[in-house]
Amino acid sequence: MRDCISRALSWVLSVLAPRRPGRHSAAFLDDQAEPTPVASWTKPWPTPTPEHVRALYTPLRGEEVSLIRPYCRMDDTLELRAICERRRAAVLATLGVDWPYGYDGDQFQALSTGAMAVTA
């Protein structure tokens, strides 16, 4: 008896309240409108906020993005090369090996250019 009642109720509900098309049917895909792009911050800020915090939440534009990433800057790389060369010379000095190292702006470079000017 319960089975007959449940079948009758399900038939009445299917007639009175038609279902939407399934997710994978063509009718479901045809009826969908294009979604409108929504900005993450459409309302203005409710409280006073520093400019550096606002910059974190504003969307990036292509012309504002720097092409060189901040962690790949050349001046830091050159600085690290000089540090590595000094460390290498220190390690080799503990082993008794003389390692002539040089970097831009060291005192040895000025001495060598001065000695070359005297001999010439």
mmCIF file with all atom_site columns, N, CA and C in Angstrom, residues 47-101:
data_model
loop_
_atom_site.group_PDB
_atom_site.id
_atom_site.type_symbol
_atom_site.label_atom_id
_atom_site.label_alt_id
_atom_site.label_comp_id
_atom_site.label_asym_id
_atom_site.label_entity_id
_atom_site.label_seq_id
_atom_site.pdbx_PDB_ins_code
_atom_site.Cartn_x
_atom_site.Cartn_y
_atom_site.Cartn_z
_atom_site.occupancy
_atom_site.B_iso_or_equiv
_atom_site.pdbx_formal_charge
_atom_site.auth_seq_id
_atom_site.auth_comp_id
_atom_site.auth_asym_id
_atom_site.auth_atom_id
_atom_site.pdbx_PDB_model_num
ATOM 1   N N  . THR A 1 47  ? 36.402 51.788 6.653   1.00 0.00 ? 47  THR A N  1
ATOM 2   C CA . THR A 1 47  ? 37.234 52.451 7.658   1.00 0.00 ? 47  THR A CA 1
ATOM 3   C C  . THR A 1 47  ? 38.463 53.034 6.978   1.00 0.00 ? 47  THR A C  1
ATOM 4   N N  . PRO A 1 48  ? 39.116 53.993 7.620   1.00 0.00 ? 48  PRO A N  1
ATOM 5   C CA . PRO A 1 48  ? 40.359 54.503 7.040   1.00 0.00 ? 48  PRO A CA 1
ATOM 6   C C  . PRO A 1 48  ? 41.420 53.401 7.014   1.00 0.00 ? 48  PRO A C  1
ATOM 7   N N  . THR A 1 49  ? 42.013 53.211 5.865   1.00 0.00 ? 49  THR A N  1
ATOM 8   C CA . THR A 1 49  ? 42.979 52.138 5.674   1.00 0.00 ? 49  THR A CA 1
ATOM 9   C C  . THR A 1 49  ? 44.230 52.701 5.024   1.00 0.00 ? 49  THR A C  1
ATOM 10  N N  . PRO A 1 50  ? 45.412 52.286 5.481   1.00 0.00 ? 50  PRO A N  1
ATOM 11  C CA . PRO A 1 50  ? 46.647 52.766 4.853   1.00 0.00 ? 50  PRO A CA 1
ATOM 12  C C  . PRO A 1 50  ? 46.732 52.339 3.387   1.00 0.00 ? 50  PRO A C  1
ATOM 13  N N  . GLU A 1 51  ? 47.478 53.103 2.636   1.00 0.00 ? 51  GLU A N  1
ATOM 14  C CA . GLU A 1 51  ? 47.586 52.863 1.196   1.00 0.00 ? 51  GLU A CA 1
ATOM 15  C C  . GLU A 1 51  ? 48.275 51.533 0.888   1.00 0.00 ? 51  GLU A C  1
ATOM 16  N N  . HIS A 1 52  ? 49.264 51.130 1.703   1.00 0.00 ? 52  HIS A N  1
ATOM 17  C CA . HIS A 1 52  ? 49.956 49.874 1.415   1.00 0.00 ? 52  HIS A CA 1
ATOM 18  C C  . HIS A 1 52  ? 49.050 48.664 1.642   1.00 0.00 ? 52  HIS A C  1
ATOM 19  N N  . VAL A 1 53  ? 48.041 48.796 2.525   1.00 0.00 ? 53  VAL A N  1
ATOM 20  C CA . VAL A 1 53  ? 47.095 47.702 2.728   1.00 0.00 ? 53  VAL A CA 1
ATOM 21  C C  . VAL A 1 53  ? 46.114 47.653 1.566   1.00 0.00 ? 53  VAL A C  1
ATOM 22  N N  . ARG A 1 54  ? 45.667 48.815 1.091   1.00 0.00 ? 54  ARG A N  1
ATOM 23  C CA . ARG A 1 54  ? 44.765 48.847 -0.057  1.00 0.00 ? 54  ARG A CA 1
ATOM 24  C C  . ARG A 1 54  ? 45.436 48.265 -1.295  1.00 0.00 ? 54  ARG A C  1
ATOM 25  N N  . ALA A 1 55  ? 46.728 48.491 -1.423  1.00 0.00 ? 55  ALA A N  1
ATOM 26  C CA . ALA A 1 55  ? 47.444 47.993 -2.598  1.00 0.00 ? 55  ALA A CA 1
ATOM 27  C C  . ALA A 1 55  ? 47.457 46.466 -2.644  1.00 0.00 ? 55  ALA A C  1
ATOM 28  N N  . LEU A 1 56  ? 47.378 45.811 -1.486  1.00 0.00 ? 56  LEU A N  1
ATOM 29  C CA . LEU A 1 56  ? 47.358 44.352 -1.464  1.00 0.00 ? 56  LEU A CA 1
ATOM 30  C C  . LEU A 1 56  ? 46.070 43.793 -2.046  1.00 0.00 ? 56  LEU A C  1
ATOM 31  N N  . TYR A 1 57  ? 44.956 44.540 -1.917  1.00 0.00 ? 57  TYR A N  1
ATOM 32  C CA . TYR A 1 57  ? 43.656 44.030 -2.318  1.00 0.00 ? 57  TYR A CA 1
ATOM 33  C C  . TYR A 1 57  ? 43.148 44.596 -3.633  1.00 0.00 ? 57  TYR A C  1
ATOM 34  N N  . THR A 1 58  ? 43.862 45.488 -4.258  1.00 0.00 ? 58  THR A N  1
ATOM 35  C CA . THR A 1 58  ? 43.430 45.987 -5.554  1.00 0.00 ? 58  THR A CA 1
ATOM 36  C C  . THR A 1 58  ? 43.940 45.045 -6.642  1.00 0.00 ? 58  THR A C  1
ATOM 37  N N  . PRO A 1 59  ? 43.133 44.817 -7.660  1.00 0.00 ? 59  PRO A N  1
ATOM 38  C CA . PRO A 1 59  ? 43.592 43.917 -8.723  1.00 0.00 ? 59  PRO A CA 1
ATOM 39  C C  . PRO A 1 59  ? 44.737 44.533 -9.503  1.00 0.00 ? 59  PRO A C  1
ATOM 40  N N  . LEU A 1 60  ? 45.640 43.679 -9.976  1.00 0.00 ? 60  LEU A N  1
ATOM 41  C CA . LEU A 1 60  ? 46.812 44.140 -10.704 1.00 0.00 ? 60  LEU A CA 1
ATOM 42  C C  . LEU A 1 60  ? 46.459 44.404 -12.159 1.00 0.00 ? 60  LEU A C  1
ATOM 43  N N  . ARG A 1 61  ? 47.055 45.440 -12.712 1.00 0.00 ? 61  ARG A N  1
ATOM 44  C CA . ARG A 1 61  ? 46.950 45.708 -14.138 1.00 0.00 ? 61  ARG A CA 1
ATOM 45  C C  . ARG A 1 61  ? 48.280 45.332 -14.768 1.00 0.00 ? 61  ARG A C  1
ATOM 46  N N  . GLY A 1 62  ? 48.246 44.970 -16.026 1.00 0.00 ? 62  GLY A N  1
ATOM 47  C CA . GLY A 1 62  ? 49.444 44.471 -16.690 1.00 0.00 ? 62  GLY A CA 1
ATOM 48  C C  . GLY A 1 62  ? 50.564 45.476 -16.753 1.00 0.00 ? 62  GLY A C  1
ATOM 49  N N  . GLU A 1 63  ? 50.239 46.757 -16.973 1.00 0.00 ? 63  GLU A N  1
ATOM 50  C CA . GLU A 1 63  ? 51.304 47.742 -17.111 1.00 0.00 ? 63  GLU A CA 1
ATOM 51  C C  . GLU A 1 63  ? 51.894 48.153 -15.768 1.00 0.00 ? 63  GLU A C  1
ATOM 52  N N  . GLU A 1 64  ? 51.246 47.799 -14.666 1.00 0.00 ? 64  GLU A N  1
ATOM 53  C CA . GLU A 1 64  ? 51.763 48.171 -13.350 1.00 0.00 ? 64  GLU A CA 1
ATOM 54  C C  . GLU A 1 64  ? 52.672 47.101 -12.755 1.00 0.00 ? 64  GLU A C  1
ATOM 55  N N  . VAL A 1 65  ? 52.677 45.920 -13.320 1.00 0.00 ? 65  VAL A N  1
ATOM 56  C CA . VAL A 1 65  ? 53.463 44.822 -12.779 1.00 0.00 ? 65  VAL A CA 1
ATOM 57  C C  . VAL A 1 65  ? 54.887 44.945 -13.305 1.00 0.00 ? 65  VAL A C  1
ATOM 58  N N  . SER A 1 66  ? 55.829 44.940 -12.396 1.00 0.00 ? 66  SER A N  1
ATOM 59  C CA . SER A 1 66  ? 57.222 45.005 -12.836 1.00 0.00 ? 66  SER A CA 1
ATOM 60  C C  . SER A 1 66  ? 57.635 43.650 -13.405 1.00 0.00 ? 66  SER A C  1
ATOM 61  N N  . LEU A 1 67  ? 58.463 43.687 -14.426 1.00 0.00 ? 67  LEU A N  1
ATOM 62  C CA . LEU A 1 67  ? 58.844 42.453 -15.095 1.00 0.00 ? 67  LEU A CA 1
ATOM 63  C C  . LEU A 1 67  ? 59.880 41.664 -14.314 1.00 0.00 ? 67  LEU A C  1
ATOM 64  N N  . ILE A 1 68  ? 60.672 42.335 -13.487 1.00 0.00 ? 68  ILE A N  1
ATOM 65  C CA . ILE A 1 68  ? 61.691 41.652 -12.698 1.00 0.00 ? 68  ILE A CA 1
ATOM 66  C C  . ILE A 1 68  ? 61.118 41.387 -11.318 1.00 0.00 ? 68  ILE A C  1
ATOM 67  N N  . ARG A 1 69  ? 61.159 40.167 -10.924 1.00 0.00 ? 69  ARG A N  1
ATOM 68  C CA . ARG A 1 69  ? 60.618 39.818 -9.616  1.00 0.00 ? 69  ARG A CA 1
ATOM 69  C C  . ARG A 1 69  ? 61.537 40.373 -8.533  1.00 0.00 ? 69  ARG A C  1
ATOM 70  N N  . PRO A 1 70  ? 60.973 40.771 -7.397  1.00 0.00 ? 70  PRO A N  1
ATOM 71  C CA . PRO A 1 70  ? 61.810 41.409 -6.380  1.00 0.00 ? 70  PRO A CA 1
ATOM 72  C C  . PRO A 1 70  ? 62.855 40.479 -5.785  1.00 0.00 ? 70  PRO A C  1
ATOM 73  N N  . TYR A 1 71  ? 62.645 39.177 -5.855  1.00 0.00 ? 71  TYR A N  1
ATOM 74  C CA . TYR A 1 71  ? 63.630 38.267 -5.284  1.00 0.00 ? 71  TYR A CA 1
ATOM 75  C C  . TYR A 1 71  ? 64.743 37.941 -6.271  1.00 0.00 ? 71  TYR A C  1
ATOM 76  N N  . CYS A 1 72  ? 64.706 38.475 -7.485  1.00 0.00 ? 72  CYS A N  1
ATOM 77  C CA . CYS A 1 72  ? 65.741 38.215 -8.486  1.00 0.00 ? 72  CYS A CA 1
ATOM 78  C C  . CYS A 1 72  ? 66.499 39.475 -8.865  1.00 0.00 ? 72  CYS A C  1
ATOM 79  N N  . ARG A 1 73  ? 66.580 40.433 -7.987  1.00 0.00 ? 73  ARG A N  1
ATOM 80  C CA . ARG A 1 73  ? 67.254 41.674 -8.336  1.00 0.00 ? 73  ARG A CA 1
ATOM 81  C C  . ARG A 1 73  ? 68.746 41.427 -8.483  1.00 0.00 ? 73  ARG A C  1
ATOM 82  N N  . MET A 1 74  ? 69.349 42.121 -9.428  1.00 0.00 ? 74  MET A N  1
ATOM 83  C CA . MET A 1 74  ? 70.748 41.877 -9.769  1.00 0.00 ? 74  MET A CA 1
ATOM 84  C C  . MET A 1 74  ? 71.694 42.388 -8.695  1.00 0.00 ? 74  MET A C  1
ATOM 85  N N  . ASP A 1 75  ? 71.353 43.521 -8.051  1.00 0.00 ? 75  ASP A N  1
ATOM 86  C CA . ASP A 1 75  ? 72.284 44.058 -7.061  1.00 0.00 ? 75  ASP A CA 1
ATOM 87  C C  . ASP A 1 75  ? 72.430 43.117 -5.875  1.00 0.00 ? 75  ASP A C  1
ATOM 88  N N  . ASP A 1 76  ? 71.348 42.435 -5.504  1.00 0.00 ? 76  ASP A N  1
ATOM 89  C CA . ASP A 1 76  ? 71.456 41.444 -4.434  1.00 0.00 ? 76  ASP A CA 1
ATOM 90  C C  . ASP A 1 76  ? 72.299 40.257 -4.884  1.00 0.00 ? 76  ASP A C  1
ATOM 91  N N  . THR A 1 77  ? 72.162 39.869 -6.139  1.00 0.00 ? 77  THR A N  1
ATOM 92  C CA . THR A 1 77  ? 72.926 38.738 -6.651  1.00 0.00 ? 77  THR A CA 1
ATOM 93  C C  . THR A 1 77  ? 74.415 39.042 -6.660  1.00 0.00 ? 77  THR A C  1
ATOM 94  N N  . LEU A 1 78  ? 74.781 40.255 -7.087  1.00 0.00 ? 78  LEU A N  1
ATOM 95  C CA . LEU A 1 78  ? 76.197 40.627 -7.085  1.00 0.00 ? 78  LEU A CA 1
ATOM 96  C C  . LEU A 1 78  ? 76.745 40.682 -5.665  1.00 0.00 ? 78  LEU A C  1
ATOM 97  N N  . GLU A 1 79  ? 75.924 41.162 -4.755  1.00 0.00 ? 79  GLU A N  1
ATOM 98  C CA . GLU A 1 79  ? 76.354 41.219 -3.358  1.00 0.00 ? 79  GLU A CA 1
ATOM 99  C C  . GLU A 1 79  ? 76.583 39.806 -2.820  1.00 0.00 ? 79  GLU A C  1
ATOM 100 N N  . LEU A 1 80  ? 75.685 38.885 -3.166  1.00 0.00 ? 80  LEU A N  1
ATOM 101 C CA . LEU A 1 80  ? 75.839 37.510 -2.701  1.00 0.00 ? 80  LEU A CA 1
ATOM 102 C C  . LEU A 1 80  ? 77.062 36.841 -3.315  1.00 0.00 ? 80  LEU A C  1
ATOM 103 N N  . ARG A 1 81  ? 77.387 37.187 -4.553  1.00 0.00 ? 81  ARG A N  1
ATOM 104 C CA . ARG A 1 81  ? 78.585 36.612 -5.172  1.00 0.00 ? 81  ARG A CA 1
ATOM 105 C C  . ARG A 1 81  ? 79.845 37.027 -4.430  1.00 0.00 ? 81  ARG A C  1
ATOM 106 N N  . ALA A 1 82  ? 79.902 38.302 -4.027  1.00 0.00 ? 82  ALA A N  1
ATOM 107 C CA . ALA A 1 82  ? 81.074 38.763 -3.280  1.00 0.00 ? 82  ALA A CA 1
ATOM 108 C C  . ALA A 1 82  ? 81.163 38.062 -1.929  1.00 0.00 ? 82  ALA A C  1
ATOM 109 N N  . ILE A 1 83  ? 80.026 37.869 -1.277  1.00 0.00 ? 83  ILE A N  1
ATOM 110 C CA . ILE A 1 83  ? 80.018 37.187 0.019   1.00 0.00 ? 83  ILE A CA 1
ATOM 111 C C  . ILE A 1 83  ? 80.473 35.739 -0.142  1.00 0.00 ? 83  ILE A C  1
ATOM 112 N N  . CYS A 1 84  ? 79.968 35.068 -1.170  1.00 0.00 ? 84  CYS A N  1
ATOM 113 C CA . CYS A 1 84  ? 80.369 33.671 -1.398  1.00 0.00 ? 84  CYS A CA 1
ATOM 114 C C  . CYS A 1 84  ? 81.855 33.562 -1.709  1.00 0.00 ? 84  CYS A C  1
ATOM 115 N N  . GLU A 1 85  ? 82.372 34.526 -2.465  1.00 0.00 ? 85  GLU A N  1
ATOM 116 C CA . GLU A 1 85  ? 83.794 34.479 -2.798  1.00 0.00 ? 85  GLU A CA 1
ATOM 117 C C  . GLU A 1 85  ? 84.656 34.706 -1.557  1.00 0.00 ? 85  GLU A C  1
ATOM 118 N N  . ARG A 1 86  ? 84.223 35.609 -0.677  1.00 0.00 ? 86  ARG A N  1
ATOM 119 C CA . ARG A 1 86  ? 84.977 35.820 0.567   1.00 0.00 ? 86  ARG A CA 1
ATOM 120 C C  . ARG A 1 86  ? 84.927 34.591 1.454   1.00 0.00 ? 86  ARG A C  1
ATOM 121 N N  . ARG A 1 87  ? 83.774 33.926 1.510   1.00 0.00 ? 87  ARG A N  1
ATOM 122 C CA . ARG A 1 87  ? 83.666 32.711 2.320   1.00 0.00 ? 87  ARG A CA 1
ATOM 123 C C  . ARG A 1 87  ? 84.557 31.604 1.758   1.00 0.00 ? 87  ARG A C  1
ATOM 124 N N  . ARG A 1 88  ? 84.583 31.496 0.431   1.00 0.00 ? 88  ARG A N  1
ATOM 125 C CA . ARG A 1 88  ? 85.433 30.489 -0.195  1.00 0.00 ? 88  ARG A CA 1
ATOM 126 C C  . ARG A 1 88  ? 86.897 30.758 0.134   1.00 0.00 ? 88  ARG A C  1
ATOM 127 N N  . ALA A 1 89  ? 87.300 32.032 0.083   1.00 0.00 ? 89  ALA A N  1
ATOM 128 C CA . ALA A 1 89  ? 88.686 32.382 0.398   1.00 0.00 ? 89  ALA A CA 1
ATOM 129 C C  . ALA A 1 89  ? 88.994 32.091 1.859   1.00 0.00 ? 89  ALA A C  1
ATOM 130 N N  . ALA A 1 90  ? 88.025 32.312 2.746   1.00 0.00 ? 90  ALA A N  1
ATOM 131 C CA . ALA A 1 90  ? 88.255 32.037 4.167   1.00 0.00 ? 90  ALA A CA 1
ATOM 132 C C  . ALA A 1 90  ? 88.405 30.543 4.419   1.00 0.00 ? 90  ALA A C  1
ATOM 133 N N  . VAL A 1 91  ? 87.579 29.735 3.762   1.00 0.00 ? 91  VAL A N  1
ATOM 134 C CA . VAL A 1 91  ? 87.672 28.283 3.940   1.00 0.00 ? 91  VAL A CA 1
ATOM 135 C C  . VAL A 1 91  ? 88.996 27.770 3.392   1.00 0.00 ? 91  VAL A C  1
ATOM 136 N N  . LEU A 1 92  ? 89.381 28.259 2.228   1.00 0.00 ? 92  LEU A N  1
ATOM 137 C CA . LEU A 1 92  ? 90.645 27.809 1.653   1.00 0.00 ? 92  LEU A CA 1
ATOM 138 C C  . LEU A 1 92  ? 91.839 28.312 2.459   1.00 0.00 ? 92  LEU A C  1
ATOM 139 N N  . ALA A 1 93  ? 91.713 29.470 3.108   1.00 0.00 ? 93  ALA A N  1
ATOM 140 C CA . ALA A 1 93  ? 92.801 29.966 3.957   1.00 0.00 ? 93  ALA A CA 1
ATOM 141 C C  . ALA A 1 93  ? 92.993 29.069 5.165   1.00 0.00 ? 93  ALA A C  1
ATOM 142 N N  . THR A 1 94  ? 91.904 28.506 5.695   1.00 0.00 ? 94  THR A N  1
ATOM 143 C CA . THR A 1 94  ? 92.052 27.578 6.820   1.00 0.00 ? 94  THR A CA 1
ATOM 144 C C  . THR A 1 94  ? 92.743 26.292 6.373   1.00 0.00 ? 94  THR A C  1
ATOM 145 N N  . LEU A 1 95  ? 92.636 25.956 5.089   1.00 0.00 ? 95  LEU A N  1
ATOM 146 C CA . LEU A 1 95  ? 93.313 24.774 4.565   1.00 0.00 ? 95  LEU A CA 1
ATOM 147 C C  . LEU A 1 95  ? 94.730 25.075 4.105   1.00 0.00 ? 95  LEU A C  1
ATOM 148 N N  . GLY A 1 96  ? 95.095 26.354 4.101   1.00 0.00 ? 96  GLY A N  1
ATOM 149 C CA . GLY A 1 96  ? 96.445 26.730 3.716   1.00 0.00 ? 96  GLY A CA 1
ATOM 150 C C  . GLY A 1 96  ? 96.592 27.064 2.244   1.00 0.00 ? 96  GLY A C  1
ATOM 151 N N  . VAL A 1 97  ? 95.507 27.277 1.549   1.00 0.00 ? 97  VAL A N  1
ATOM 152 C CA . VAL A 1 97  ? 95.549 27.599 0.119   1.00 0.00 ? 97  VAL A CA 1
ATOM 153 C C  . VAL A 1 97  ? 95.296 29.089 -0.025  1.00 0.00 ? 97  VAL A C  1
ATOM 154 N N  . ASP A 1 98  ? 96.130 29.746 -0.839  1.00 0.00 ? 98  ASP A N  1
ATOM 155 C CA . ASP A 1 98  ? 95.955 31.175 -1.073  1.00 0.00 ? 98  ASP A CA 1
ATOM 156 C C  . ASP A 1 98  ? 94.998 31.363 -2.247  1.00 0.00 ? 98  ASP A C  1
ATOM 157 N N  . TRP A 1 99  ? 93.881 32.016 -2.012  1.00 0.00 ? 99  TRP A N  1
ATOM 158 C CA . TRP A 1 99  ? 92.857 32.230 -3.037  1.00 0.00 ? 99  TRP A CA 1
ATOM 159 C C  . TRP A 1 99  ? 92.749 33.722 -3.314  1.00 0.00 ? 99  TRP A C  1
ATOM 160 N N  . PRO A 1 100 ? 93.208 34.173 -4.460  1.00 0.00 ? 100 PRO A N  1
ATOM 161 C CA . PRO A 1 100 ? 93.102 35.602 -4.760  1.00 0.00 ? 100 PRO A CA 1
ATOM 162 C C  . PRO A 1 100 ? 91.685 35.935 -5.226  1.00 0.00 ? 100 PRO A C  1
ATOM 163 N N  . TYR A 1 101 ? 90.959 36.647 -4.413  1.00 0.00 ? 101 TYR A N  1
ATOM 164 C CA . TYR A 1 101 ? 89.603 37.012 -4.800  1.00 0.00 ? 101 TYR A CA 1
ATOM 165 C C  . TYR A 1 101 ? 89.509 38.525 -4.930  1.00 0.00 ? 101 TYR A C  1
#
